[in-house]
Amino acid sequence: MKENKLTPGSNMMWEASRMILPEHKELMNYYQKERNRKTKPELVEEEVNIISQQLSESKLSESQITVELFRAFGQNAFKTGTVTKFDTQLKQIKLEHEHEYEWIKFGDIVGVS
């Protein structure tokens, strides 16, 4: 017997509806990405004080430190350098390493060593 749309158990009737609109695909990709999002750990006041003290010591003694930065997707990033400037209005630090520098927001820092 030849299979057609009306054959019992056949899925041919819905075969044309298997396409995905670009909007639906974009939404599915967004949903998959959001499922992998990590939440930022909340630092207690003592940890914040220790981090700010280590940042200040790096600036005063011009010593290198490693800063751990939170990343919502993937692994946390580690940046090494010397703190050369504090910007309290924009809440960020200037981390310099071998004549290059990078501005890092206080809110992204989760650890210092």
Short mmCIF file of N, CA and C in Angstrom, two decimals:
data_model
loop_
_atom_site.label_atom_id
_atom_site.label_comp_id
_atom_site.label_asym_id
_atom_site.label_seq_id
_atom_site.Cartn_x
_atom_site.Cartn_y
_atom_site.Cartn_z
N MET A 1 0.83 -1.18 0.00
CA MET A 1 0.00 0.00 0.00
C MET A 1 0.88 1.25 0.00
N LYS A 2 0.56 2.18 -0.82
CA LYS A 2 1.32 3.42 -0.92
C LYS A 2 0.85 4.39 0.15
N GLU A 3 1.82 5.03 0.83
CA GLU A 3 1.49 5.95 1.93
C GLU A 3 1.14 7.32 1.37
N ASN A 4 0.08 7.92 1.91
CA ASN A 4 -0.29 9.27 1.53
C ASN A 4 -0.63 10.07 2.79
N LYS A 5 -1.12 11.28 2.64
CA LYS A 5 -1.42 12.14 3.78
C LYS A 5 -2.46 11.55 4.71
N LEU A 6 -3.37 10.84 4.19
CA LEU A 6 -4.49 10.35 4.98
C LEU A 6 -4.27 8.95 5.53
N THR A 7 -3.13 8.32 5.26
CA THR A 7 -2.86 6.99 5.79
C THR A 7 -2.78 7.07 7.31
N PRO A 8 -3.48 6.19 8.05
CA PRO A 8 -3.43 6.21 9.51
C PRO A 8 -1.99 6.04 10.02
N GLY A 9 -1.60 6.88 11.01
CA GLY A 9 -0.25 6.82 11.57
C GLY A 9 0.78 7.60 10.78
N SER A 10 0.38 8.20 9.70
CA SER A 10 1.30 8.95 8.88
C SER A 10 1.41 10.39 9.39
N ASN A 11 2.58 10.94 9.24
CA ASN A 11 2.81 12.31 9.67
C ASN A 11 2.90 13.26 8.47
N MET A 12 2.53 12.78 7.32
CA MET A 12 2.64 13.57 6.10
C MET A 12 1.77 14.81 6.12
N MET A 13 0.67 14.76 6.86
CA MET A 13 -0.25 15.89 6.90
C MET A 13 0.43 17.14 7.47
N TRP A 14 1.39 16.94 8.40
CA TRP A 14 2.04 18.06 9.08
C TRP A 14 3.46 18.31 8.56
N GLU A 15 3.84 17.64 7.52
CA GLU A 15 5.20 17.74 7.00
C GLU A 15 5.56 19.17 6.60
N ALA A 16 4.63 19.91 6.05
CA ALA A 16 4.91 21.27 5.58
C ALA A 16 5.10 22.25 6.73
N SER A 17 4.68 21.90 7.94
CA SER A 17 4.80 22.83 9.06
C SER A 17 6.08 22.65 9.85
N ARG A 18 7.04 21.96 9.31
CA ARG A 18 8.30 21.71 10.02
C ARG A 18 9.31 22.84 9.89
N MET A 19 9.01 23.85 9.18
CA MET A 19 9.95 24.96 9.06
C MET A 19 9.90 25.83 10.31
N ILE A 20 11.00 26.52 10.56
CA ILE A 20 11.10 27.41 11.72
C ILE A 20 11.30 28.82 11.21
N LEU A 21 10.47 29.73 11.70
CA LEU A 21 10.62 31.13 11.32
C LEU A 21 11.90 31.69 11.96
N PRO A 22 12.54 32.67 11.32
CA PRO A 22 13.76 33.26 11.88
C PRO A 22 13.54 33.82 13.29
N GLU A 23 12.36 34.38 13.55
CA GLU A 23 12.08 34.93 14.87
C GLU A 23 12.04 33.83 15.92
N HIS A 24 11.47 32.68 15.54
CA HIS A 24 11.40 31.56 16.47
C HIS A 24 12.79 30.98 16.74
N LYS A 25 13.60 30.88 15.70
CA LYS A 25 14.96 30.37 15.86
C LYS A 25 15.78 31.29 16.76
N GLU A 26 15.64 32.60 16.55
CA GLU A 26 16.34 33.58 17.39
C GLU A 26 15.92 33.45 18.85
N LEU A 27 14.63 33.27 19.08
CA LEU A 27 14.12 33.12 20.43
C LEU A 27 14.61 31.82 21.06
N MET A 28 14.67 30.75 20.29
CA MET A 28 15.18 29.47 20.81
C MET A 28 16.66 29.59 21.18
N ASN A 29 17.45 30.25 20.33
CA ASN A 29 18.87 30.45 20.63
C ASN A 29 19.06 31.30 21.87
N TYR A 30 18.26 32.35 22.01
CA TYR A 30 18.33 33.21 23.18
C TYR A 30 17.99 32.42 24.45
N TYR A 31 16.96 31.61 24.38
CA TYR A 31 16.57 30.79 25.53
C TYR A 31 17.68 29.83 25.92
N GLN A 32 18.31 29.17 24.93
CA GLN A 32 19.40 28.24 25.22
C GLN A 32 20.58 28.96 25.88
N LYS A 33 20.88 30.16 25.40
CA LYS A 33 21.98 30.93 25.96
C LYS A 33 21.67 31.34 27.40
N GLU A 34 20.45 31.78 27.65
CA GLU A 34 20.06 32.23 28.99
C GLU A 34 20.04 31.08 30.00
N ARG A 35 19.80 29.86 29.54
CA ARG A 35 19.82 28.71 30.45
C ARG A 35 21.20 28.48 31.03
N ASN A 36 22.25 28.91 30.31
CA ASN A 36 23.63 28.71 30.76
C ASN A 36 24.17 29.88 31.56
N ARG A 37 23.36 30.90 31.79
CA ARG A 37 23.81 32.09 32.52
C ARG A 37 24.04 31.74 33.99
N LYS A 38 25.18 32.22 34.51
CA LYS A 38 25.49 32.05 35.93
C LYS A 38 25.08 33.31 36.68
N THR A 39 24.77 33.14 37.96
CA THR A 39 24.45 34.31 38.78
C THR A 39 25.71 34.74 39.50
N LYS A 40 25.86 36.04 39.63
CA LYS A 40 27.04 36.60 40.29
C LYS A 40 26.96 36.35 41.79
N PRO A 41 28.06 35.87 42.38
CA PRO A 41 28.03 35.66 43.83
C PRO A 41 28.00 36.99 44.57
N GLU A 42 27.22 37.06 45.61
CA GLU A 42 27.15 38.26 46.43
C GLU A 42 28.31 38.25 47.43
N LEU A 43 29.11 39.31 47.42
CA LEU A 43 30.24 39.41 48.33
C LEU A 43 29.77 40.03 49.64
N VAL A 44 30.22 39.43 50.74
CA VAL A 44 29.90 40.02 52.04
C VAL A 44 30.81 41.21 52.28
N GLU A 45 30.45 42.04 53.23
CA GLU A 45 31.18 43.28 53.47
C GLU A 45 32.66 43.04 53.77
N GLU A 46 32.96 41.96 54.49
CA GLU A 46 34.35 41.66 54.82
C GLU A 46 35.17 41.36 53.56
N GLU A 47 34.59 40.61 52.61
CA GLU A 47 35.29 40.31 51.37
C GLU A 47 35.52 41.57 50.55
N VAL A 48 34.53 42.46 50.52
CA VAL A 48 34.67 43.72 49.79
C VAL A 48 35.79 44.56 50.39
N ASN A 49 35.87 44.59 51.73
CA ASN A 49 36.94 45.35 52.40
C ASN A 49 38.31 44.77 52.10
N ILE A 50 38.42 43.44 52.08
CA ILE A 50 39.71 42.80 51.78
C ILE A 50 40.13 43.11 50.35
N ILE A 51 39.17 43.03 49.41
CA ILE A 51 39.48 43.32 48.00
C ILE A 51 39.93 44.76 47.83
N SER A 52 39.22 45.71 48.44
CA SER A 52 39.60 47.12 48.30
C SER A 52 40.94 47.40 48.96
N GLN A 53 41.23 46.72 50.07
CA GLN A 53 42.53 46.90 50.73
C GLN A 53 43.65 46.40 49.83
N GLN A 54 43.47 45.24 49.19
CA GLN A 54 44.50 44.70 48.31
C GLN A 54 44.69 45.58 47.08
N LEU A 55 43.61 46.15 46.56
CA LEU A 55 43.73 47.07 45.42
C LEU A 55 44.50 48.33 45.82
N SER A 56 44.22 48.85 47.01
CA SER A 56 44.93 50.04 47.50
C SER A 56 46.40 49.75 47.72
N GLU A 57 46.71 48.58 48.28
CA GLU A 57 48.11 48.21 48.50
C GLU A 57 48.86 48.09 47.18
N SER A 58 48.19 47.57 46.17
CA SER A 58 48.83 47.45 44.85
C SER A 58 49.15 48.83 44.29
N LYS A 59 48.26 49.77 44.48
CA LYS A 59 48.50 51.13 43.96
C LYS A 59 49.63 51.81 44.73
N LEU A 60 49.61 51.69 46.06
CA LEU A 60 50.62 52.37 46.88
C LEU A 60 52.01 51.76 46.70
N SER A 61 52.10 50.45 46.67
CA SER A 61 53.41 49.80 46.58
C SER A 61 53.81 49.48 45.15
N GLU A 62 52.92 49.78 44.19
CA GLU A 62 53.16 49.51 42.77
C GLU A 62 53.51 48.04 42.54
N SER A 63 52.81 47.15 43.24
CA SER A 63 53.03 45.71 43.08
C SER A 63 51.93 45.11 42.21
N GLN A 64 52.25 44.00 41.58
CA GLN A 64 51.29 43.34 40.69
C GLN A 64 50.31 42.50 41.49
N ILE A 65 49.08 42.47 41.01
CA ILE A 65 48.05 41.63 41.60
C ILE A 65 47.29 40.93 40.47
N THR A 66 46.56 39.89 40.83
CA THR A 66 45.70 39.20 39.87
C THR A 66 44.26 39.42 40.31
N VAL A 67 43.46 39.94 39.40
CA VAL A 67 42.07 40.26 39.68
C VAL A 67 41.19 39.23 38.98
N GLU A 68 40.24 38.65 39.73
CA GLU A 68 39.30 37.70 39.15
C GLU A 68 38.02 38.44 38.79
N LEU A 69 37.62 38.35 37.52
CA LEU A 69 36.45 39.05 37.02
C LEU A 69 35.32 38.07 36.73
N PHE A 70 34.12 38.42 37.16
CA PHE A 70 32.96 37.56 36.95
C PHE A 70 32.52 37.60 35.50
N ARG A 71 32.24 36.44 34.96
CA ARG A 71 31.68 36.31 33.62
C ARG A 71 30.40 35.49 33.73
N ALA A 72 29.29 36.02 33.22
CA ALA A 72 28.00 35.34 33.31
C ALA A 72 27.96 34.08 32.46
N PHE A 73 28.70 34.08 31.37
CA PHE A 73 28.75 32.91 30.50
C PHE A 73 30.19 32.43 30.43
N GLY A 74 30.43 31.19 30.72
CA GLY A 74 31.77 30.64 30.68
C GLY A 74 32.51 30.82 31.99
N GLN A 75 33.82 30.73 31.92
CA GLN A 75 34.64 30.80 33.12
C GLN A 75 35.03 32.23 33.44
N ASN A 76 35.29 32.49 34.73
CA ASN A 76 35.72 33.82 35.14
C ASN A 76 37.07 34.14 34.51
N ALA A 77 37.31 35.43 34.28
CA ALA A 77 38.55 35.88 33.67
C ALA A 77 39.51 36.35 34.75
N PHE A 78 40.80 36.20 34.51
CA PHE A 78 41.84 36.64 35.44
C PHE A 78 42.73 37.64 34.72
N LYS A 79 42.92 38.81 35.33
CA LYS A 79 43.78 39.86 34.77
C LYS A 79 44.87 40.16 35.78
N THR A 80 46.10 40.26 35.30
CA THR A 80 47.23 40.55 36.16
C THR A 80 47.83 41.90 35.79
N GLY A 81 48.17 42.68 36.80
CA GLY A 81 48.77 43.97 36.55
C GLY A 81 48.88 44.79 37.83
N THR A 82 49.20 46.06 37.66
CA THR A 82 49.34 46.99 38.77
C THR A 82 48.23 48.03 38.70
N VAL A 83 47.60 48.29 39.82
CA VAL A 83 46.56 49.31 39.87
C VAL A 83 47.24 50.67 39.84
N THR A 84 46.87 51.50 38.86
CA THR A 84 47.50 52.81 38.73
C THR A 84 46.54 53.96 39.03
N LYS A 85 45.23 53.67 38.99
CA LYS A 85 44.28 54.75 39.20
C LYS A 85 42.94 54.20 39.67
N PHE A 86 42.28 54.98 40.55
CA PHE A 86 40.93 54.68 41.00
C PHE A 86 40.01 55.77 40.46
N ASP A 87 38.90 55.39 39.87
CA ASP A 87 37.89 56.34 39.43
C ASP A 87 36.63 56.06 40.25
N THR A 88 36.43 56.85 41.30
CA THR A 88 35.31 56.60 42.21
C THR A 88 33.98 57.01 41.61
N GLN A 89 33.97 57.96 40.70
CA GLN A 89 32.71 58.37 40.08
C GLN A 89 32.16 57.29 39.16
N LEU A 90 33.02 56.71 38.35
CA LEU A 90 32.59 55.65 37.44
C LEU A 90 32.73 54.26 38.06
N LYS A 91 33.25 54.20 39.28
CA LYS A 91 33.42 52.95 40.03
C LYS A 91 34.23 51.93 39.24
N GLN A 92 35.47 52.31 38.93
CA GLN A 92 36.36 51.43 38.19
C GLN A 92 37.81 51.69 38.56
N ILE A 93 38.66 50.73 38.22
CA ILE A 93 40.10 50.88 38.46
C ILE A 93 40.83 50.76 37.12
N LYS A 94 42.01 51.34 37.09
CA LYS A 94 42.85 51.24 35.90
C LYS A 94 43.95 50.24 36.22
N LEU A 95 43.96 49.11 35.51
CA LEU A 95 44.94 48.05 35.73
C LEU A 95 45.94 48.10 34.58
N GLU A 96 47.21 48.31 34.91
CA GLU A 96 48.24 48.45 33.88
C GLU A 96 49.16 47.25 33.90
N HIS A 97 49.49 46.77 32.69
CA HIS A 97 50.40 45.63 32.54
C HIS A 97 51.23 45.83 31.28
N GLU A 98 52.54 45.95 31.45
CA GLU A 98 53.49 46.12 30.33
C GLU A 98 53.05 47.21 29.35
N HIS A 99 52.91 48.43 29.83
CA HIS A 99 52.60 49.61 29.03
C HIS A 99 51.22 49.56 28.37
N GLU A 100 50.39 48.62 28.77
CA GLU A 100 49.01 48.58 28.31
C GLU A 100 48.12 48.68 29.54
N TYR A 101 46.93 49.22 29.38
CA TYR A 101 46.04 49.33 30.54
C TYR A 101 44.62 48.94 30.17
N GLU A 102 43.85 48.68 31.21
CA GLU A 102 42.46 48.29 31.03
C GLU A 102 41.65 48.83 32.21
N TRP A 103 40.48 49.37 31.93
CA TRP A 103 39.59 49.84 32.97
C TRP A 103 38.70 48.67 33.39
N ILE A 104 38.65 48.42 34.69
CA ILE A 104 37.86 47.31 35.22
C ILE A 104 36.86 47.87 36.22
N LYS A 105 35.59 47.51 36.06
CA LYS A 105 34.54 47.97 36.96
C LYS A 105 34.62 47.21 38.29
N PHE A 106 34.37 47.96 39.39
CA PHE A 106 34.38 47.34 40.71
C PHE A 106 33.36 46.20 40.79
N GLY A 107 32.22 46.36 40.16
CA GLY A 107 31.16 45.36 40.22
C GLY A 107 31.50 44.03 39.57
N ASP A 108 32.51 44.03 38.67
CA ASP A 108 32.92 42.79 38.00
C ASP A 108 33.92 41.99 38.81
N ILE A 109 34.54 42.61 39.82
CA ILE A 109 35.60 41.95 40.59
C ILE A 109 34.97 41.03 41.64
N VAL A 110 35.40 39.76 41.63
CA VAL A 110 34.92 38.80 42.64
C VAL A 110 36.05 38.29 43.51
N GLY A 111 37.29 38.60 43.15
CA GLY A 111 38.43 38.16 43.95
C GLY A 111 39.72 38.82 43.52
N VAL A 112 40.65 38.90 44.46
CA VAL A 112 41.97 39.49 44.20
C VAL A 112 43.01 38.64 44.90
N SER A 113 44.12 38.39 44.22
CA SER A 113 45.23 37.65 44.85
C SER A 113 46.56 38.25 44.47
#
